[in-house]
Short mmCIF file of C-alpha atoms in Angstrom, two decimals:
data_model
loop_
_atom_site.label_atom_id
_atom_site.label_comp_id
_atom_site.label_asym_id
_atom_site.label_seq_id
_atom_site.Cartn_x
_atom_site.Cartn_y
_atom_site.Cartn_z
CA UNK Q 1 6.15 22.19 -9.49
CA UNK Q 2 5.89 21.46 -5.66
CA UNK Q 3 8.27 23.56 -3.63
CA UNK Q 4 10.57 22.03 -1.02
CA UNK Q 5 9.04 23.94 1.88
CA UNK Q 6 5.91 21.78 1.61
CA UNK Q 7 7.76 18.60 2.64
CA UNK Q 8 7.79 19.17 6.34
CA UNK Q 9 4.12 19.98 6.44
CA UNK Q 10 3.26 16.67 4.76
CA UNK Q 11 5.37 14.35 6.87
CA UNK Q 12 2.59 13.15 9.28
CA UNK Q 13 0.59 12.03 6.25
CA UNK Q 14 2.74 10.93 3.39
CA UNK Q 15 5.30 9.04 5.34
CA UNK Q 16 3.63 7.46 7.06
CA UNK Q 17 -1.49 -1.02 24.07
CA UNK Q 18 -3.34 -0.67 20.59
CA UNK Q 19 -6.43 -2.72 19.78
CA UNK Q 20 -5.97 -5.46 17.06
CA UNK Q 21 -9.32 -7.05 16.37
CA UNK Q 22 -9.44 -10.38 14.54
CA UNK Q 23 -12.11 -10.76 11.84
CA UNK Q 24 -15.00 -13.03 12.33
CA UNK Q 25 -16.68 -13.23 8.93
CA UNK Q 26 -20.32 -14.30 9.04
CA UNK Q 27 -21.28 -17.50 7.21
CA UNK Q 28 -22.56 -15.41 4.34
CA UNK Q 29 -19.26 -13.56 3.85
CA UNK Q 30 -17.56 -14.47 0.57
CA UNK Q 31 -14.11 -15.97 0.90
CA UNK Q 32 -12.88 -16.06 -2.68
CA UNK Q 33 -9.35 -17.04 -1.61
CA UNK Q 34 -10.46 -19.94 0.51
CA UNK Q 35 -10.18 -22.33 -2.34
CA UNK Q 36 -6.35 -21.65 -2.31
CA UNK Q 37 -6.14 -23.07 1.24
CA UNK Q 38 -3.74 -20.33 2.29
CA UNK Q 39 -2.61 -20.80 5.86
CA UNK Q 40 -0.37 -17.69 5.96
CA UNK Q 41 0.03 -14.32 4.30
CA UNK Q 42 3.30 -12.26 4.11
CA UNK Q 43 2.99 -8.57 3.24
CA UNK Q 44 5.85 -6.18 2.21
CA UNK Q 45 5.07 -2.65 1.48
CA UNK Q 46 4.26 0.92 2.65
CA UNK Q 47 1.33 2.87 4.12
CA UNK Q 48 -1.20 1.12 1.85
CA UNK Q 49 -0.68 -2.01 3.86
CA UNK Q 50 1.09 -1.06 7.14
CA UNK Q 51 -1.00 -2.47 10.09
CA UNK Q 52 1.18 -1.02 12.84
CA UNK Q 53 4.89 -1.21 12.19
CA UNK Q 54 5.66 2.45 11.78
CA UNK Q 55 4.04 3.46 15.09
CA UNK Q 56 6.19 0.83 16.85
CA UNK Q 57 9.45 1.67 15.20
CA UNK Q 58 10.48 4.76 16.97
CA UNK Q 59 9.43 7.68 19.15
CA UNK Q 60 8.71 9.57 15.86
CA UNK Q 61 6.39 6.79 14.88
CA UNK Q 62 4.39 6.70 18.21
CA UNK Q 63 3.86 10.47 17.90
CA UNK Q 64 2.52 10.28 14.26
CA UNK Q 65 -1.04 11.07 13.35
CA UNK Q 66 -1.58 7.40 12.60
CA UNK Q 67 -1.15 6.50 16.28
CA UNK Q 68 -4.23 8.28 17.35
CA UNK Q 69 -7.90 8.92 16.43
CA UNK Q 70 -9.55 9.62 14.09
CA UNK Q 71 -7.40 7.01 12.34
CA UNK Q 72 -8.99 3.63 12.94
CA UNK Q 73 -12.26 5.16 14.23
CA UNK Q 74 -14.66 3.37 11.91
CA UNK Q 75 -13.69 -0.28 12.48
CA UNK Q 76 -11.47 -0.42 15.45
CA UNK Q 77 -12.64 2.54 17.45
CA UNK Q 78 -8.95 3.10 18.22
CA UNK Q 79 -5.85 3.81 16.27
CA UNK Q 80 -3.85 0.74 15.13
CA UNK Q 81 -1.30 2.40 12.94
CA UNK Q 82 -3.32 1.80 9.75
CA UNK Q 83 -3.41 4.91 7.57
CA UNK Q 84 -7.13 4.96 7.22
CA UNK Q 85 -10.36 5.28 9.18
CA UNK Q 86 -10.45 1.52 9.34
CA UNK Q 87 -9.50 -1.53 7.30
CA UNK Q 88 -6.97 -1.73 4.54
CA UNK Q 89 -6.88 -3.87 1.40
CA UNK Q 90 -4.68 -6.44 3.15
CA UNK Q 91 -7.29 -6.85 5.77
CA UNK Q 92 -9.95 -7.60 3.19
CA UNK Q 93 -7.57 -10.06 1.49
CA UNK Q 94 -6.92 -11.87 4.81
CA UNK Q 95 -10.70 -12.09 5.33
CA UNK Q 96 -11.09 -13.42 1.67
CA UNK Q 97 -8.64 -16.16 2.66
CA UNK Q 98 -10.58 -16.79 5.93
CA UNK Q 99 -7.48 -15.83 7.93
CA UNK Q 100 -6.98 -13.37 10.82
CA UNK Q 101 -5.74 -9.82 10.17
CA UNK Q 102 -1.99 -9.80 9.78
CA UNK Q 103 0.02 -8.81 12.81
CA UNK Q 104 2.85 -6.26 12.34
CA UNK Q 105 6.36 -7.64 12.63
CA UNK Q 106 7.19 -4.99 15.23
CA UNK Q 107 4.54 -6.30 17.62
CA UNK Q 108 6.68 -8.13 20.17
CA UNK Q 109 3.71 -10.03 21.49
CA UNK Q 110 2.33 -10.80 18.01
CA UNK Q 111 0.85 -14.24 16.93
CA UNK Q 112 2.56 -14.95 13.57
CA UNK Q 113 1.00 -18.39 13.02
CA UNK Q 114 -0.96 -17.03 10.02
CA UNK Q 115 1.65 -14.76 8.54
CA UNK Q 116 3.42 -11.50 9.23
CA UNK Q 117 2.98 -7.91 7.97
CA UNK Q 118 6.39 -6.32 7.33
CA UNK Q 119 5.08 -3.15 5.63
CA UNK Q 120 5.96 0.23 7.00
CA UNK Q 121 4.22 3.53 6.24
CA UNK Q 122 6.60 5.81 4.42
CA UNK Q 123 8.98 3.07 3.31
CA UNK Q 124 10.66 3.06 -0.12
CA UNK Q 125 11.68 0.41 -2.55
CA UNK Q 126 15.16 1.80 -2.73
CA UNK Q 127 17.44 1.91 0.33
CA UNK Q 128 17.76 5.29 2.01
CA UNK Q 129 21.44 5.68 1.11
CA UNK Q 130 20.66 4.98 -2.59
CA UNK Q 131 18.08 7.73 -2.59
CA UNK Q 132 20.33 10.06 -0.74
CA UNK Q 133 22.94 9.58 -3.50
CA UNK Q 134 20.24 10.91 -5.84
CA UNK Q 135 19.61 13.84 -3.52
CA UNK Q 136 16.29 12.37 -2.38
CA UNK Q 137 15.84 12.33 1.43
CA UNK Q 138 13.77 9.62 3.17
CA UNK Q 139 12.15 11.57 5.98
CA UNK Q 140 10.58 9.26 8.59
CA UNK Q 141 11.62 5.65 8.20
CA UNK Q 142 14.68 3.94 6.93
CA UNK Q 143 12.82 0.61 6.69
CA UNK Q 144 13.02 0.18 2.97
CA UNK Q 145 11.99 -2.97 0.98
CA UNK Q 146 15.46 -4.46 1.69
CA UNK Q 147 15.15 -3.90 5.44
CA UNK Q 148 11.75 -5.60 5.36
CA UNK Q 149 13.18 -8.48 3.52
CA UNK Q 150 15.99 -8.83 6.13
CA UNK Q 151 13.18 -8.87 8.81
CA UNK Q 152 11.44 -11.62 6.79
CA UNK Q 153 14.71 -13.61 6.58
CA UNK Q 154 15.13 -13.37 10.42
CA UNK Q 155 11.55 -14.41 10.94
CA UNK Q 156 11.88 -17.41 8.68
CA UNK Q 157 15.26 -18.42 10.34
CA UNK Q 158 13.38 -18.62 13.69
CA UNK Q 159 10.56 -20.77 12.31
CA UNK Q 160 12.62 -23.13 10.13
CA UNK Q 161 15.33 -25.52 11.23
CA UNK Q 162 16.65 -26.04 7.64
CA UNK Q 163 15.90 -24.79 4.13
CA UNK Q 164 13.68 -27.73 3.17
CA UNK Q 165 11.67 -27.22 6.33
CA UNK Q 166 10.88 -23.56 5.39
CA UNK Q 167 9.90 -24.55 1.83
CA UNK Q 168 7.39 -27.06 3.31
CA UNK Q 169 6.01 -24.55 5.75
CA UNK Q 170 5.59 -21.81 3.05
CA UNK Q 171 4.08 -23.82 0.25
CA UNK Q 172 0.51 -22.76 1.30
CA UNK Q 173 1.37 -19.12 1.81
CA UNK Q 174 0.41 -15.98 -0.17
CA UNK Q 175 3.27 -13.38 -0.61
CA UNK Q 176 2.26 -9.77 -1.32
CA UNK Q 177 5.30 -7.84 -2.58
CA UNK Q 178 3.89 -4.29 -2.46
CA UNK Q 179 2.51 -1.92 -3.30
CA UNK Q 180 5.96 -0.32 -2.89
CA UNK Q 181 7.80 2.41 -4.78
CA UNK Q 182 5.20 5.11 -4.49
CA UNK Q 183 7.11 6.86 -1.68
CA UNK Q 184 10.33 6.90 -3.78
CA UNK Q 185 8.36 9.14 -6.23
CA UNK Q 186 6.54 10.95 -3.42
CA UNK Q 187 9.73 12.08 -1.75
CA UNK Q 188 11.25 13.18 -5.10
CA UNK Q 189 8.19 15.10 -6.24
CA UNK Q 190 7.65 16.88 -2.92
CA UNK Q 191 11.37 17.92 -2.91
CA UNK Q 192 10.87 19.68 -6.28
CA UNK Q 193 12.44 17.10 -8.61
CA UNK Q 194 11.34 17.41 -12.20
CA UNK Q 195 9.19 14.69 -13.85
CA UNK Q 196 12.07 13.64 -15.95
CA UNK Q 197 14.26 13.24 -12.87
CA UNK Q 198 11.58 11.22 -11.21
CA UNK Q 199 11.05 8.94 -14.20
CA UNK Q 200 14.78 8.23 -14.28
CA UNK Q 201 14.56 6.38 -10.99
CA UNK Q 202 11.67 4.08 -12.10
CA UNK Q 203 14.11 1.50 -13.58
CA UNK Q 204 15.88 1.25 -10.24
CA UNK Q 205 12.65 1.05 -8.28
CA UNK Q 206 11.33 -1.70 -10.44
CA UNK Q 207 14.60 -3.63 -10.23
CA UNK Q 208 14.37 -3.45 -6.45
CA UNK Q 209 10.85 -4.91 -6.58
CA UNK Q 210 11.87 -7.58 -8.97
CA UNK Q 211 14.84 -8.54 -6.89
CA UNK Q 212 12.51 -8.76 -3.82
CA UNK Q 213 10.28 -11.25 -5.65
CA UNK Q 214 13.32 -13.37 -6.51
CA UNK Q 215 14.24 -13.27 -2.89
CA UNK Q 216 10.83 -14.39 -1.50
CA UNK Q 217 10.77 -17.16 -4.10
CA UNK Q 218 14.17 -18.37 -2.76
CA UNK Q 219 12.63 -18.44 0.64
CA UNK Q 220 10.00 -20.87 -0.67
CA UNK Q 221 7.17 -18.67 -2.06
CA UNK Q 222 4.89 -20.51 -4.43
CA UNK Q 223 2.25 -17.88 -5.11
CA UNK Q 224 3.25 -14.14 -5.24
CA UNK Q 225 1.16 -11.03 -5.95
CA UNK Q 226 3.08 -7.98 -7.09
CA UNK Q 227 0.86 -4.80 -6.96
CA UNK Q 228 1.39 -1.81 -9.07
CA UNK Q 229 0.84 1.89 -8.25
CA UNK Q 230 -2.49 3.64 -8.17
CA UNK Q 231 -3.33 6.78 -10.13
CA UNK Q 232 -1.63 9.23 -7.74
CA UNK Q 233 -2.81 12.20 -9.86
CA UNK Q 234 -6.40 11.63 -8.54
CA UNK Q 235 -5.41 12.06 -4.80
CA UNK Q 236 -6.17 15.41 -3.07
CA UNK Q 237 -2.55 15.80 -2.14
CA UNK Q 238 -1.42 16.04 -5.72
CA UNK Q 239 -4.61 17.75 -7.02
CA UNK Q 240 -3.77 20.50 -4.62
CA UNK Q 241 -0.02 20.56 -5.19
CA UNK Q 242 -0.28 20.55 -8.96
CA UNK Q 243 -3.46 22.62 -9.29
CA UNK Q 244 -3.59 24.38 -12.62
CA UNK Q 245 -5.87 26.63 -14.73
CA UNK Q 246 -4.84 24.79 -17.80
CA UNK Q 247 -7.35 22.18 -18.90
CA UNK Q 248 -4.54 20.25 -20.61
CA UNK Q 249 -3.06 19.48 -17.18
CA UNK Q 250 -5.96 17.13 -16.39
CA UNK Q 251 -7.02 13.84 -17.86
CA UNK Q 252 -10.50 12.57 -18.63
CA UNK Q 253 -11.12 11.82 -14.92
CA UNK Q 254 -10.10 15.38 -14.02
CA UNK Q 255 -6.84 13.95 -12.44
CA UNK Q 256 -3.31 15.35 -12.92
CA UNK Q 257 -2.12 13.91 -16.30
CA UNK Q 258 1.54 13.78 -15.75
CA UNK Q 259 1.25 12.10 -12.41
CA UNK Q 260 -0.91 9.37 -13.68
CA UNK Q 261 1.45 8.98 -16.59
CA UNK Q 262 4.20 8.39 -14.05
CA UNK Q 263 2.17 5.76 -12.31
CA UNK Q 264 1.28 4.10 -15.70
CA UNK Q 265 5.01 4.18 -16.64
CA UNK Q 266 6.03 2.50 -13.40
CA UNK Q 267 3.29 -0.15 -13.87
CA UNK Q 268 4.34 -0.89 -17.43
CA UNK Q 269 7.89 -1.43 -16.34
CA UNK Q 270 6.75 -3.61 -13.41
CA UNK Q 271 4.62 -5.80 -15.70
CA UNK Q 272 7.65 -6.28 -18.03
CA UNK Q 273 9.71 -7.29 -14.96
CA UNK Q 274 7.00 -9.76 -13.95
CA UNK Q 275 7.05 -11.26 -17.44
CA UNK Q 276 10.76 -11.89 -17.04
CA UNK Q 277 10.29 -13.35 -13.56
CA UNK Q 278 7.73 -15.75 -14.92
CA UNK Q 279 10.21 -17.07 -17.47
CA UNK Q 280 12.96 -17.50 -14.81
CA UNK Q 281 10.53 -19.19 -12.35
CA UNK Q 282 8.04 -21.25 -14.30
CA UNK Q 283 6.98 -23.24 -11.27
CA UNK Q 284 6.04 -20.17 -9.27
CA UNK Q 285 2.78 -18.33 -9.76
CA UNK Q 286 3.51 -14.60 -10.03
CA UNK Q 287 0.47 -12.22 -10.51
CA UNK Q 288 0.43 -8.63 -11.23
CA UNK Q 289 -1.91 -6.81 -8.77
CA UNK Q 290 -3.58 -4.06 -10.86
CA UNK Q 291 -4.20 -1.48 -8.18
CA UNK Q 292 -4.42 1.16 -10.97
CA UNK Q 293 -7.48 -0.39 -12.71
CA UNK Q 294 -8.97 -1.20 -9.22
CA UNK Q 295 -8.78 2.53 -8.34
CA UNK Q 296 -10.22 3.46 -11.70
CA UNK Q 297 -13.19 1.14 -11.05
CA UNK Q 298 -13.73 2.77 -7.75
CA UNK Q 299 -13.25 6.37 -9.03
CA UNK Q 300 -15.16 6.22 -12.24
CA UNK Q 301 -18.16 4.27 -10.75
CA UNK Q 302 -18.11 6.19 -7.39
CA UNK Q 303 -21.73 7.26 -7.37
CA UNK Q 304 -23.12 3.89 -8.38
CA UNK Q 305 -21.01 2.30 -5.64
CA UNK Q 306 -22.47 4.48 -3.05
CA UNK Q 307 -19.98 7.39 -2.77
CA UNK Q 308 -20.72 11.07 -2.84
CA UNK Q 309 -19.80 12.07 -6.43
CA UNK Q 310 -19.37 15.71 -5.39
CA UNK Q 311 -16.72 14.63 -2.85
CA UNK Q 312 -14.93 11.99 -4.90
CA UNK Q 313 -11.75 14.10 -5.04
CA UNK Q 314 -12.05 15.66 -1.54
CA UNK Q 315 -10.55 14.34 1.69
CA UNK Q 316 -12.91 13.18 4.42
CA UNK Q 317 -10.59 14.25 7.22
CA UNK Q 318 -9.01 17.56 6.55
CA UNK Q 319 -9.91 21.18 5.67
CA UNK Q 320 -9.05 23.90 3.20
CA UNK Q 321 -8.81 24.41 -0.49
CA UNK Q 322 -10.84 22.79 -3.32
CA UNK Q 323 -9.96 19.32 -2.12
CA UNK Q 324 -10.35 19.58 1.60
CA UNK Q 325 -6.63 19.34 1.90
CA UNK Q 326 -4.19 22.06 3.15
CA UNK Q 327 -0.56 21.81 1.91
CA UNK Q 328 0.90 24.47 4.13
CA UNK Q 329 -0.29 24.09 7.69
CA UNK Q 330 0.30 21.17 10.04
CA UNK Q 331 -2.67 22.50 12.13
CA UNK Q 332 -5.04 21.76 9.23
CA UNK Q 333 -4.20 18.08 8.33
CA UNK Q 334 -6.00 15.01 9.49
CA UNK Q 335 -5.33 14.16 13.12
CA UNK Q 336 -4.51 17.70 14.19
CA UNK Q 337 -6.76 19.09 16.97
CA UNK Q 338 -9.94 20.52 15.71
CA UNK Q 339 -9.62 19.23 12.10
CA UNK Q 340 -12.98 18.02 11.03
CA UNK Q 341 -13.97 14.58 9.92
CA UNK Q 342 -16.81 14.14 7.42
CA UNK Q 343 -20.13 12.78 8.76
CA UNK Q 344 -20.05 9.58 6.72
CA UNK Q 345 -16.54 8.31 5.70
CA UNK Q 346 -18.26 5.52 3.68
CA UNK Q 347 -19.32 8.15 1.14
CA UNK Q 348 -15.76 9.28 0.58
CA UNK Q 349 -12.90 7.89 -1.39
CA UNK Q 350 -10.08 9.78 0.22
CA UNK Q 351 -9.60 9.63 3.99
CA UNK Q 352 -6.87 12.11 4.62
CA UNK Q 353 -5.85 13.45 1.15
CA UNK Q 354 -3.20 10.76 0.70
CA UNK Q 355 -4.77 7.51 1.88
CA UNK Q 356 -8.23 6.08 1.16
CA UNK Q 357 -11.16 5.24 3.40
CA UNK Q 358 -12.09 1.77 4.53
CA UNK Q 359 -14.96 1.62 2.05
CA UNK Q 360 -12.75 2.66 -0.77
CA UNK Q 361 -10.19 -0.07 0.14
CA UNK Q 362 -13.03 -2.55 0.35
CA UNK Q 363 -14.24 -1.76 -3.11
CA UNK Q 364 -10.69 -1.94 -4.55
CA UNK Q 365 -10.03 -5.23 -2.80
CA UNK Q 366 -13.23 -6.71 -4.23
CA UNK Q 367 -12.13 -5.80 -7.79
CA UNK Q 368 -8.62 -6.93 -7.15
CA UNK Q 369 -9.64 -10.36 -5.85
CA UNK Q 370 -12.00 -10.93 -8.81
CA UNK Q 371 -9.05 -10.20 -11.03
CA UNK Q 372 -6.34 -12.23 -9.34
CA UNK Q 373 -8.05 -15.31 -7.94
CA UNK Q 374 -8.34 -17.09 -11.36
CA UNK Q 375 -4.71 -16.17 -12.06
CA UNK Q 376 -3.45 -17.72 -8.83
CA UNK Q 377 -4.33 -21.21 -10.30
CA UNK Q 378 -5.41 -22.53 -6.89
CA UNK Q 379 -6.71 -26.13 -6.78
CA UNK Q 380 -10.43 -26.43 -7.19
#
C-alpha cells in the first residue's frame, strides 16, 4: 500500500505570457470529425485535457512544473500548462474537427468563438468538501467538475440572451465530459486508502459524471462524449508505488492488476450510467469514450507503432528506479533542475510517469476517433 508521506512528493505531477499555437493542418491531414460540422468544442476534465487553466488559477499553479519547460517542448517550444511534452488528445480532436485548439477558460484574453476548455489538472469529479467528508484531501485545486460546470453556465449566460438562443448556438457543438474521476481515486490511493475504500466512492464519482452530462444536455448539448478511465496500473507512478515480487500482482500486460481492475470497475459503472442517460434523453447522442481500450491498443502494439518496447513502462522525463520515476524526492521528478529528458520522446508512452507523451496521445486519439465517429451519427 502507498504510504501517506508520498503525497507531498507527487503534488507537482499528479495534481496537476504563454504561447498558444493554433493548428494549421495540411490539406492531407485527415479530419474525421469534419463531417459533423462542429463549430465549437467544450471540454470538462482534469490533467488529461487541461490546456492551461491550472497554471492560471493561483500562485500555486503558476509555480507548478507544468508552467515551465520541458513541458510543452516538443510542439510549442514553451510551456502552456499542458501536462505533456506537447499536444493532448483534445488538441487532436480539435484538429480532427478542423477547429483551433481549445483556449482555457481562465485565459482572460481568450478567443472562445470555437469553444472553451474548462478542464483543470488535478480536478476531481466530486466536490472537495464531499471528498473531505470521506477523509480524502484535494491537494492543489478545488475546481471540481461542479465548479467547471458553473464556469460553463457563466460562459453560456454571457453568450446567450435567452435559453432558446443558447440551444440554437450549441446545436453544432461537441461536448467532452471527462476524462474525470481519476484524481478522486489518485488522492485516495496516495493517502493510503484500501482498495475497498476506494471502490466505495466509484458510485458517487459516476453519479457526479452522469449529473454533469444531464446538465450539459440541459444547456443544449446534442452530441456528448463521456470518456472512461485509462488502465492506471500501467503508469510508472503506480508501477513504482505498488511494485511487488509476486507475479500474481501483475496482469498479462505486466501492469498492476488491482489498479486496472479499479479502472475497469469505474468504466463498467460509467457505461451503465450512459445507458440510462440514453433512455432518458433519446434525442441526444451520448457516446462512451473508451480511453481504456485506446490505451491498450497503444500499449500492446507499442513496438509496431514506433515506440521503444524496452521503455514502454518507463517515464521519458524523470530518473530513478525500474520505471524512471522516483516516488520520494521532488528533486528527481520531471521539471526539477537537472532531471533528464529522453532523447526522443516520440519513442516513449509515458512522459513524466503520470501523463503521456504527445505521440502517445496522438495514437490514442486516432483509435478513439475511429471508434466514436460512427457512433456520433453525424450527417453524411
